[in-house]
Coordinates of C-alpha atoms and ligand atoms in Angstrom, one line a residue:
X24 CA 3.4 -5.5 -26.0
X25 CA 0.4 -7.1 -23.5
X26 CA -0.6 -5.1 -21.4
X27 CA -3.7 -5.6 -18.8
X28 CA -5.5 -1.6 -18.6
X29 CA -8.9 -0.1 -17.4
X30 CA -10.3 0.7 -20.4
X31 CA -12.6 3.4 -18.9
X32 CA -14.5 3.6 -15.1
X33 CA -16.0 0.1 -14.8
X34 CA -14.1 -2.0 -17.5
X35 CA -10.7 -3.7 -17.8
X36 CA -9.4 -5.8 -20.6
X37 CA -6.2 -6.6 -22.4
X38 CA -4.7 -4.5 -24.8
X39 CA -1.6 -4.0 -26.9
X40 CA 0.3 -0.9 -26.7
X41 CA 3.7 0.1 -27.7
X42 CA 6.7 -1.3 -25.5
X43 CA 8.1 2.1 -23.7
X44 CA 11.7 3.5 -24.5
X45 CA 13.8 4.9 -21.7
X46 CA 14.4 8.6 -21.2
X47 CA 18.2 9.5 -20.3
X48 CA 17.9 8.6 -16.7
X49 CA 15.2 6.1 -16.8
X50 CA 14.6 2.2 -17.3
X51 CA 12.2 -0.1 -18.7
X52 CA 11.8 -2.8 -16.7
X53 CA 10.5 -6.5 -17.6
X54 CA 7.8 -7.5 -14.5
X55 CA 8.9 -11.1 -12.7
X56 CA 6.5 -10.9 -10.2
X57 CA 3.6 -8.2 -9.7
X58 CA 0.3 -7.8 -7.4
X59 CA -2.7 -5.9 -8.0
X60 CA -4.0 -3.6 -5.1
X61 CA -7.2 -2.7 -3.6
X62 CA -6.3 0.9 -4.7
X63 CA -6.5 -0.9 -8.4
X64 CA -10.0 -1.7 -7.5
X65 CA -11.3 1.8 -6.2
X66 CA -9.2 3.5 -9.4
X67 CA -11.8 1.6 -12.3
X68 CA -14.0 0.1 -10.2
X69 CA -15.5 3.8 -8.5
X70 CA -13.2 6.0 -10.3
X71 CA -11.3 7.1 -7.1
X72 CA -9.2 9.1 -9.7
X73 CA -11.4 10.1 -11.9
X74 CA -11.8 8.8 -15.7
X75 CA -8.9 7.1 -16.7
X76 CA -9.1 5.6 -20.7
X77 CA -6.8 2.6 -21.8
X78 CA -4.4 2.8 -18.4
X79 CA -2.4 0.2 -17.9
X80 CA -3.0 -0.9 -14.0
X81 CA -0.5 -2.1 -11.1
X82 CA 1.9 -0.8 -9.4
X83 CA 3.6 -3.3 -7.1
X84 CA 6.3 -5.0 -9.3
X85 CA 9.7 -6.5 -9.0
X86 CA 11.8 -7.0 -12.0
X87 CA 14.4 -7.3 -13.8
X88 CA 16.2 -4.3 -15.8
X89 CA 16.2 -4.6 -19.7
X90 CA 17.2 -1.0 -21.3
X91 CA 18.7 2.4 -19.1
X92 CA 19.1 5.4 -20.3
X93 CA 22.5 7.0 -20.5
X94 CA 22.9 9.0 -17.2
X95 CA 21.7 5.9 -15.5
X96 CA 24.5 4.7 -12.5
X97 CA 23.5 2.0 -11.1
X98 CA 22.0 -0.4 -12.8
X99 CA 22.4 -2.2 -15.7
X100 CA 20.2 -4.5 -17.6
X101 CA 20.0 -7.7 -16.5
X102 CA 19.3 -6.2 -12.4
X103 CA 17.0 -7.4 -10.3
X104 CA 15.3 -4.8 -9.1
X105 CA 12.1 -3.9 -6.3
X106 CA 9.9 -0.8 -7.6
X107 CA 8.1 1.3 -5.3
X108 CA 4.6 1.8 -6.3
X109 CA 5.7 5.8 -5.7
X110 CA 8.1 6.6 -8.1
X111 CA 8.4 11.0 -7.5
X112 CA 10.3 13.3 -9.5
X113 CA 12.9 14.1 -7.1
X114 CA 14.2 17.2 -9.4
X115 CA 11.0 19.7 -8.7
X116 CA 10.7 22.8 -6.4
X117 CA 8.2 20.5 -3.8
X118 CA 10.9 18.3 -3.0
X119 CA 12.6 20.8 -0.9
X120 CA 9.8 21.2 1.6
X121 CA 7.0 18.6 1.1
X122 CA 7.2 15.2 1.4
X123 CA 9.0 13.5 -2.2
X124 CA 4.5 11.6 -1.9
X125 CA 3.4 15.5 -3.4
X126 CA 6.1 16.1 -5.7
X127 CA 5.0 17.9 -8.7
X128 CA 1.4 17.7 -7.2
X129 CA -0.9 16.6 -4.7
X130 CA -0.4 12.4 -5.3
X131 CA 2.2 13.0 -8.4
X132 CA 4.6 11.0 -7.0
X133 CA 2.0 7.9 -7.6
X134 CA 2.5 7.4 -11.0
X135 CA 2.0 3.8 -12.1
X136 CA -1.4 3.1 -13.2
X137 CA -2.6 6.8 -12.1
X138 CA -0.9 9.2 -14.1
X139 CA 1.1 6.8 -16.1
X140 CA 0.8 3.5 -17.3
X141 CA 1.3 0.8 -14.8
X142 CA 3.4 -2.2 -14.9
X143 CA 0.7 -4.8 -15.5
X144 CA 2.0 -5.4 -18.5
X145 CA 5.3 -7.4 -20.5
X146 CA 7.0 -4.4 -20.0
X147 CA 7.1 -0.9 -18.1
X148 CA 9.0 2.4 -18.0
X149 CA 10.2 3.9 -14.1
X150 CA 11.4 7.1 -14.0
X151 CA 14.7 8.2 -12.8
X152 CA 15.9 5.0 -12.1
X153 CA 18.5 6.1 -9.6
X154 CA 16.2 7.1 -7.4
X155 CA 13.6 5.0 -7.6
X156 CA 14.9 1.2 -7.8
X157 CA 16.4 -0.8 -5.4
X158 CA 18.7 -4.0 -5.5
X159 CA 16.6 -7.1 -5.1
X160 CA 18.6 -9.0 -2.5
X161 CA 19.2 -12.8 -3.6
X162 CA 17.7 -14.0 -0.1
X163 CA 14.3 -12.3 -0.8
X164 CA 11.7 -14.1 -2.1
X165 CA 9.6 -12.2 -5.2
X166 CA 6.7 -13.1 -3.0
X167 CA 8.0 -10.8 -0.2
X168 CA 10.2 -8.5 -2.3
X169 CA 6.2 -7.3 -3.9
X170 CA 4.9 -6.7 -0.7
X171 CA 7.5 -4.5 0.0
X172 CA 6.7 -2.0 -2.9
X173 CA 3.3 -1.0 -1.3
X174 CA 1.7 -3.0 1.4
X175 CA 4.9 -2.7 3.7
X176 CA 5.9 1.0 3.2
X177 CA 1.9 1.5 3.4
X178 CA 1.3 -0.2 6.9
X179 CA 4.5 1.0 8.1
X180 CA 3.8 4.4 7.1
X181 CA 0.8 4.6 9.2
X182 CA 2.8 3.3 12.2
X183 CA 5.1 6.1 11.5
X184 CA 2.1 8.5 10.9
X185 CA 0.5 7.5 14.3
X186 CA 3.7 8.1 16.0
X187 CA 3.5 5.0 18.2
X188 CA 5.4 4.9 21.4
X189 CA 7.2 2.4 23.5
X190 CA 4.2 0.8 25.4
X191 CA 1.1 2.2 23.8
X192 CA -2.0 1.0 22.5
X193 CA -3.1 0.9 19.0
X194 CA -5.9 -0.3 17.2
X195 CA -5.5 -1.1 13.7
X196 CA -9.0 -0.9 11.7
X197 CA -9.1 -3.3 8.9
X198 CA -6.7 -6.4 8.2
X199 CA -6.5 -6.9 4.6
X200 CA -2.7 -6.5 3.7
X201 CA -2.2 -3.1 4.3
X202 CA -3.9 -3.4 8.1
X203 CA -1.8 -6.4 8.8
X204 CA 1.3 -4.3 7.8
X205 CA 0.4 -1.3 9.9
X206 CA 0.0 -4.2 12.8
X207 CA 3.3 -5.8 12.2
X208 CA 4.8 -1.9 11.8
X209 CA 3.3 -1.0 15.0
X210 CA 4.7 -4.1 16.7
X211 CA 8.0 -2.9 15.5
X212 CA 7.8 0.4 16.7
X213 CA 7.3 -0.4 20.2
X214 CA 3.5 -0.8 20.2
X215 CA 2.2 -2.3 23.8
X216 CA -1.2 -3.7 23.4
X217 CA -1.9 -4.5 19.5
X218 CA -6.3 -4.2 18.8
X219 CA -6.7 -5.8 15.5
X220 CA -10.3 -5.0 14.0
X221 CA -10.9 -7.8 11.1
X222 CA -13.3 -10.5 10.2
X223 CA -11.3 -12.7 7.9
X224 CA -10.2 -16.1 9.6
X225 CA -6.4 -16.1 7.7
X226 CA -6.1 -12.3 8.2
X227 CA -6.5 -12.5 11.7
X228 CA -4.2 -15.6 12.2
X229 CA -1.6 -13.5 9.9
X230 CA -2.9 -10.8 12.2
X231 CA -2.0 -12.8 16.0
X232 CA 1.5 -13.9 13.8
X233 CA 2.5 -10.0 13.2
X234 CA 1.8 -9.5 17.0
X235 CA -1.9 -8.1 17.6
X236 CA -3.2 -9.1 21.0
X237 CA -6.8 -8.5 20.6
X238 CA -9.2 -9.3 17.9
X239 CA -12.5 -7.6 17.5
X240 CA -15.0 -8.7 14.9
X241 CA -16.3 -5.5 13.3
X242 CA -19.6 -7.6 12.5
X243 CA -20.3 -8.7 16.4
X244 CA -21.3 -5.0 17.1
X245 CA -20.3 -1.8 17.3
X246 CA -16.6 -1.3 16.7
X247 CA -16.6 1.7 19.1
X248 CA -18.4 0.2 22.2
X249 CA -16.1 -3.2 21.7
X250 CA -12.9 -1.7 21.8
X251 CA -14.0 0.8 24.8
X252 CA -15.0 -2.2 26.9
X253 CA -11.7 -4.1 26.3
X254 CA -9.5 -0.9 27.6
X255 CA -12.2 -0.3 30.4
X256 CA -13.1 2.9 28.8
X257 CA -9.8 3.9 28.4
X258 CA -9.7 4.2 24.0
X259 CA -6.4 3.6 22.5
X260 CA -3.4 6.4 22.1
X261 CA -3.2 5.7 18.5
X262 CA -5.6 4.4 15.9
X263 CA -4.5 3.3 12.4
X264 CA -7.4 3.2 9.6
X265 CA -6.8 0.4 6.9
X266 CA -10.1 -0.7 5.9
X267 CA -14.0 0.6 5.6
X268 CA -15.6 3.8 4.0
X269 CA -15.7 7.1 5.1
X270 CA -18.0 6.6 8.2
X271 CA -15.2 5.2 9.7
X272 CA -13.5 7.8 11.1
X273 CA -16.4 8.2 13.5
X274 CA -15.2 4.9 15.4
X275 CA -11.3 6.4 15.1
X276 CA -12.5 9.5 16.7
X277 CA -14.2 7.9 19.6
X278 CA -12.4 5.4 20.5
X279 CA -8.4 7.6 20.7
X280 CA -8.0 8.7 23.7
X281 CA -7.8 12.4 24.2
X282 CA -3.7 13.9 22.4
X283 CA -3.9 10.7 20.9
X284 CA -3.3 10.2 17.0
X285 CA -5.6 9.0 14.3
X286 CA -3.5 7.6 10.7
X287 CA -5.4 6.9 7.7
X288 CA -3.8 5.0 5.1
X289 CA -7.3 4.1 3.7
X290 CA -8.1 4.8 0.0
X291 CA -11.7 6.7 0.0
X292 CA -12.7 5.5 -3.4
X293 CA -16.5 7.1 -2.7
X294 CA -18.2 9.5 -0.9
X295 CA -18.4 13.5 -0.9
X296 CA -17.1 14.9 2.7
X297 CA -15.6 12.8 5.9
X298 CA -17.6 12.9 9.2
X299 CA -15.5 13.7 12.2
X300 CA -17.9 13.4 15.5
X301 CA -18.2 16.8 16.8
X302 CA -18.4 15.7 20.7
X303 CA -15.9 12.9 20.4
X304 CA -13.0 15.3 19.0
X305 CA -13.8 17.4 22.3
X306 CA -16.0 20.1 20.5
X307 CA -12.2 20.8 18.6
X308 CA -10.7 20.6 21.5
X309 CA -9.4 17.3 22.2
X310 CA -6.2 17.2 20.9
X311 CA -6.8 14.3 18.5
X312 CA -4.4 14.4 15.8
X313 CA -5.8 13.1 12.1
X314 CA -3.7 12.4 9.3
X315 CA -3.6 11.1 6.4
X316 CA -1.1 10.0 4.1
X317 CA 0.5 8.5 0.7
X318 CA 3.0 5.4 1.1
X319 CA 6.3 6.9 0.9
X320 CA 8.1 5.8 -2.2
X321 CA 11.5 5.8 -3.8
X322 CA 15.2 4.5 -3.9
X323 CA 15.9 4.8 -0.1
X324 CA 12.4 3.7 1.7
X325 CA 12.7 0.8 -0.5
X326 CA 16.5 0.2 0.6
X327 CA 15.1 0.2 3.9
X328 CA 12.6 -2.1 4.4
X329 CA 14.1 -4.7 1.9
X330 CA 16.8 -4.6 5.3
X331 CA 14.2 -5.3 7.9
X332 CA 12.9 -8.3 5.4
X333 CA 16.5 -9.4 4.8
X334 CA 17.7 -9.2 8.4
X335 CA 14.4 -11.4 8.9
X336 CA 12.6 -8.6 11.4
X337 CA 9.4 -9.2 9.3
X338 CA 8.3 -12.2 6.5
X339 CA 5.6 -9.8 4.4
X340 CA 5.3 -13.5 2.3
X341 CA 3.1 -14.8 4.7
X342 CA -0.1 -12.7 3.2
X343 CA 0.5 -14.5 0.0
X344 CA -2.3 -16.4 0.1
X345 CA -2.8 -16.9 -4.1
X346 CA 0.4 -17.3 -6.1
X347 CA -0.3 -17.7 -9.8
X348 CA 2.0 -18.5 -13.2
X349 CA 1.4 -15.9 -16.2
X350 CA 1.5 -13.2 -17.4
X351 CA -2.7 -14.1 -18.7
X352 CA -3.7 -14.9 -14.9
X353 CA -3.3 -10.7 -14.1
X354 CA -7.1 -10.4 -15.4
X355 CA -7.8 -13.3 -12.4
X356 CA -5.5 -12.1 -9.6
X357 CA -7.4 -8.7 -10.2
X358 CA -10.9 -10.0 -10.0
X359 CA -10.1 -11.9 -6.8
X360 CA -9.1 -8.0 -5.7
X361 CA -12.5 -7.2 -6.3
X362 CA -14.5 -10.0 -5.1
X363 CA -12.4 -10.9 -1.8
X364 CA -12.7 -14.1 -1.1
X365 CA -12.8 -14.8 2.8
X366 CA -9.6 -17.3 2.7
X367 CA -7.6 -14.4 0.6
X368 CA -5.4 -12.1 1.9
X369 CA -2.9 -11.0 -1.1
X370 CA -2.8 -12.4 -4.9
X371 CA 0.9 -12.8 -6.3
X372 CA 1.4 -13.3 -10.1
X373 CA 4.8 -14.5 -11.1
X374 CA 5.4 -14.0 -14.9
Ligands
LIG19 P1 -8.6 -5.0 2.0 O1 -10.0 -4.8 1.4 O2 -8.0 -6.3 1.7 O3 -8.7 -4.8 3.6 C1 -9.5 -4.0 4.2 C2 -10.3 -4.8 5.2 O4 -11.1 -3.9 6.0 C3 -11.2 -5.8 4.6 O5 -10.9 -7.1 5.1 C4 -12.6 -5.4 5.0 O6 -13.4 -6.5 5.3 C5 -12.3 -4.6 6.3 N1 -13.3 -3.7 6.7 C6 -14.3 -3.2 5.9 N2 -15.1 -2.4 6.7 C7 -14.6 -2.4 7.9 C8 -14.9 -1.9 9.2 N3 -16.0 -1.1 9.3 N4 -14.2 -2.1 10.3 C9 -13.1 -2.9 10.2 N5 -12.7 -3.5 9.0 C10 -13.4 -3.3 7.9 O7 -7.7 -3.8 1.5 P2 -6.1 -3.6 1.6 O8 -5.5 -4.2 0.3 O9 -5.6 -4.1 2.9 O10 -6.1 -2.0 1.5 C11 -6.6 -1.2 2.5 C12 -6.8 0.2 1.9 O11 -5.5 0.8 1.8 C13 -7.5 0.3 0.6 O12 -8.4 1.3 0.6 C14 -6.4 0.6 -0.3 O13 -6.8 1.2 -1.5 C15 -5.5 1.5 0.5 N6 -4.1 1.7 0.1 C16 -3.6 2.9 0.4 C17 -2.3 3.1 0.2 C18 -1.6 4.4 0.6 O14 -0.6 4.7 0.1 N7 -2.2 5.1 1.6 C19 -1.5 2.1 -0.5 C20 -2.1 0.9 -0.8 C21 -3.4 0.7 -0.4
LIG20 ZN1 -1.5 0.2 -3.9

């Protein structure tokens, strides 16, 4: 079969491997729409992963089912089906007290396109297909039914990270897809006042539409002293990091207030330690909360938020931006990853 890999840190091309064969309670799965990710970008472009050779890439795919293996319950070939870009083992020892992100490992549950092949390609293998697949709904467009798989359960999980409250105020660094899904997430939880740091004219209209307030331009000034003038030196209860390099967690530091909470869902593809502001985290002793966290993944999360798309609390289609035809226009969709256009917010290819 085709298949679209990184061929080592740095290079990409097409390739032809063998189509995969289902294990007893897996499926192969035939890709009708799939999207690449920034993460797709930081894994060959700066080897965020470390040395990868002839990996297929993606993982944000819906599909349809062509081969189960025999223990497999609940789908059949033929199924429309939304996979998580997390697909865990849910059989191992972690499962039982870590989250189902670290099973088998620190970041085992991400498999596609970093410790297995992704599903850039004609077709692709998911493991344990009961517990990893969902029903594609017939109301759901593929355009929003791909956003699910990551850039949904991603912003929402650093909503759920930050642990917003009715009423507060969050800033949300960064409004690529991922930002402008932990906006829309925060909205949902209850957020008051919505701070959206961007620069991109469509992210921050998508941004206003998912229900930040406030837009601050990263490149007027300092981040920092712009959102501490807007809350009259206040800072925010909760911060959520989506975009920038590791410096940036000096602005989330300053500008959370004091037992407030700092979620990165960022992807550090560079850099050797993360600076934390000494005085700004109250010498240690402020009470500011940092996490850090994998998009949760499997059966169930996916279940979920195909109901809040369904039930029409959220349309993830409208960061769309670049829909293409073929399987060939992969290669394009990625590059326009890379390069980041200012009118782009998400690249779909249907196949
Ligand atoms: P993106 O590049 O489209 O969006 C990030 C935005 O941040 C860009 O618009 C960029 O201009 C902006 N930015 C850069 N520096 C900034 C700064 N100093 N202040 C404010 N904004 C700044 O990327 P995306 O697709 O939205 O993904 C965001 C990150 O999430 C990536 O690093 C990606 O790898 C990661 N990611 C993580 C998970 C996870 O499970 N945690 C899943 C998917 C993606
Ligand atoms: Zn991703």
């Amino acid at each position: 079969m085709k298949a679209f890999a990184m061929l080592k840190i740095g290079e990409t091309g097409w390739i032809e491997k063998e189509k995969p064969v289902a294990g007893p309670y897996d499926a192969i799965v035939k890709p009708l729409a799939v999207a690449p990710c920034t993460s797709d970008i930081h894994t060959v472009f700066e080897g965020g992963v470390g040395e990868r050779n002839n990996m297929i890439l993606g993982h944000e795919a819906v599909g349809q089912v062509v081969e189960i293996g025999d223990e497999v319950e609940d789908f059949q070939p033929g199924d429309k089906v939304v996979v998580p870009a997390i697909t865990p083992s849910w059989n191992t020892r972690e499962i039982q007290n870590e989250r189902h992100q670290h099973s088998g490992g620190m970041l085992a549950g991400w498999k596609f396109s970093n410790i297995k092949d992704g599903v850039f390609a004609e077709y692709f293998h998911v493991d344990d297909a009961d517990m990893n697949l969902a029903h594609l709904p017939e109301n759901i467009s593929l355009e929003s039914a791909v956003m699910i798989t990551d850039m949904m359960t991603t912003g929402f999980h650093g909503a759920e990270m930050a642990e917003i409250e009715f009423g507060d105020t969050v800033a949300v660094i960064g409004i690529g897809p991922v930002g402008l899904m932990a906006v829309a997430g925060s909205s949902l939880k209850g957020a008051g006042r919505i701070i959206a740091v961007g620069s991109r004219p469509n992210c921050v209209k998508v941004a206003q539409e998912y229900g930040a307030h406030d837009i601050i331009n990263y490149k007027n000034g300092d981040t920092a002293e712009q959102i501490m003038d807007l809350t009259d030196g206040k800072g925010v209860d909760r911060t959520i990091i989506a975009g920038g390099n590791i410096n940036i967690f000096s602005t989330a530091v300053k500008i959370t207030k004091a037992n407030g909470n700092i979620a990165n869902i960022n992807y550090f593809g560079e850099g050797e330690n993360i600076p934390i502001n000494r005085a700004e985290w109250g010498c240690g002793m402020a009470h500011k909360t940092i996490r850090g966290g994998l998009c949760p993944g499997g059966r169930v999360r996916m279940e979920k938020l195909i109901e809040l798309v369904k039930y029409e609390k959220i349309d993830p289609s409208m960061m769309a931006t670049h829909v293409y035809e073929g399987i060939d226009k992969i290669e394009d969709a990625l590059l326009l990853m890379k390069d980041k256009p200012r009118d782009l917010i998400k690249p779909v290819v249907k196949m």
